[in-house]
Coordinates of C-alpha atoms in Angstrom, one line a residue:
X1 CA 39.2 127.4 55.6
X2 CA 37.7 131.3 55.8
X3 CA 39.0 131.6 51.9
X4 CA 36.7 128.9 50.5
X5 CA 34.3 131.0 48.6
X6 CA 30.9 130.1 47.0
X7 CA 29.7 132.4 45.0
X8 CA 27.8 132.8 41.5
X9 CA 28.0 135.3 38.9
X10 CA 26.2 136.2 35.6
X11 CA 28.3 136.5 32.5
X12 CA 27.1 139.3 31.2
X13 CA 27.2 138.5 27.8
X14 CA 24.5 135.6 27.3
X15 CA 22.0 134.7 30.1
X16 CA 22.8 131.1 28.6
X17 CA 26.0 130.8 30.9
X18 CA 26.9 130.5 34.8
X19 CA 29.9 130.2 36.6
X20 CA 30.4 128.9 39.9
X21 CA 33.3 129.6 41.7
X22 CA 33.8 126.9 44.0
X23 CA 37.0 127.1 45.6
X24 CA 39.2 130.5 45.4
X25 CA 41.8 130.9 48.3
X26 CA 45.1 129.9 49.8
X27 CA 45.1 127.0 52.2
X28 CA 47.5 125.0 54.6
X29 CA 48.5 121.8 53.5
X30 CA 46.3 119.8 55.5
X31 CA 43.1 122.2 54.6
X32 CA 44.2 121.5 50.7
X33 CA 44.0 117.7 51.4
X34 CA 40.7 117.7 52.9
X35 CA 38.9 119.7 50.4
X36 CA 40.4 117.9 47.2
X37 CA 39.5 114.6 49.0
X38 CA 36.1 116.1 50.1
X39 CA 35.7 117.5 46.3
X40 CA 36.6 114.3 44.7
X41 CA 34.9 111.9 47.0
X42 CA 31.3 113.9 46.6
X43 CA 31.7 113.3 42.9
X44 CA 32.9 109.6 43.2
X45 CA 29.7 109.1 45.2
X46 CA 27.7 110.8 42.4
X47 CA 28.7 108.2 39.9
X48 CA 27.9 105.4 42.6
X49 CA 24.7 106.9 43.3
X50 CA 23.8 107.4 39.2
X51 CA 24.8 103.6 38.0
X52 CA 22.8 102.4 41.6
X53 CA 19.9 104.3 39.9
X54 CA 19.8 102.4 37.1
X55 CA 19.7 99.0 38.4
X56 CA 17.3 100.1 40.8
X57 CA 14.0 97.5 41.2
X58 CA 15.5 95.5 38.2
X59 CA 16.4 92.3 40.0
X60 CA 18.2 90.5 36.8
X61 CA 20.4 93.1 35.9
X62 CA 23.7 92.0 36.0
X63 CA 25.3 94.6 37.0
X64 CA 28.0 95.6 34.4
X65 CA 28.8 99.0 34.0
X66 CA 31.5 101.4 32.9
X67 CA 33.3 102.2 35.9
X68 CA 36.3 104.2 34.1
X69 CA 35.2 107.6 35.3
X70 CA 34.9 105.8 38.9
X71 CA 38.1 104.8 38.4
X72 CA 39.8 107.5 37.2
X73 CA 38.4 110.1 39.8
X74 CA 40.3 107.5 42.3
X75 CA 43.4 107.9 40.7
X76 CA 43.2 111.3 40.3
X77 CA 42.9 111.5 43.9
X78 CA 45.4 109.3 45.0
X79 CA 47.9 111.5 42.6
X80 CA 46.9 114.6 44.4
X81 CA 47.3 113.2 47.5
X82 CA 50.2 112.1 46.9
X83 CA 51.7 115.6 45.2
X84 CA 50.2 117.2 48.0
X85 CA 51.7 115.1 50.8
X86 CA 54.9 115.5 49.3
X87 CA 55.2 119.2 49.5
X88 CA 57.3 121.3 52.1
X89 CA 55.3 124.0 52.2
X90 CA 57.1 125.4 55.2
X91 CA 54.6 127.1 56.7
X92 CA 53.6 128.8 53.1
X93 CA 49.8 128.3 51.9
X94 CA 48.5 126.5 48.6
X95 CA 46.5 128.6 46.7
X96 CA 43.5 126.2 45.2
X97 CA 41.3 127.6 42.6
X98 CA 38.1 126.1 40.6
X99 CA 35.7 127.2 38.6
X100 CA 32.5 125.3 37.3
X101 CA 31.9 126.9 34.2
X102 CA 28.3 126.1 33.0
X103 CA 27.0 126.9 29.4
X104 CA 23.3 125.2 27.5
X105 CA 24.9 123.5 24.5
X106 CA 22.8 124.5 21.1

């Protein structure tokens, strides 16, 4: 995994804007599978951690939340996963790219 990159940069126009360029590189098929499960799973523990927070030292709260996103980030990792899994690379690399693009909203 030497072409995972983490790296920031200024855009140049406004000082009100960041990106983050997470992931930029080519990758076997097994490297691709661990960091889109790794990706997805931090951010599937983010929501955990976020609705835990909330009923945190409230002991008559019953506990009902909106899990879609939850949800949803599980399904989108099962479907990449799977599309993964079912590629014959044939010794040929996946190029994965993301970008967090981050911008203060007026």
């Amino acid at each position: 995994m030497e072409n995972l990159t983490l790296e920031m940069s200024k855009n140049t126009n406004t000082l009100q804007e960041q990106q983050l360029k997470l992931i930029e590189g080519n990758f076997t098929k097994s490297e691709a599978l661990k960091i889109i499960n790794n990706v997805v799973n931090v951010k599937i523990n983010f929501h955990k951690l976020q609705r835990l927070s909330k009923i945190e030292g409230n002991v008559n709260d019953k506990c009902t939340y909106d899990n879609s996103r939850i949800s949803e980030l599980i399904d989108d990792q099962a479907d990449m996963k799977s599309f993964l899994r079912s590629l014959e690379v044939n010794g040929k690399n996946i190029k994965i790219s993301s970008t967090i693009n981050i911008t203060v909203e007026e």
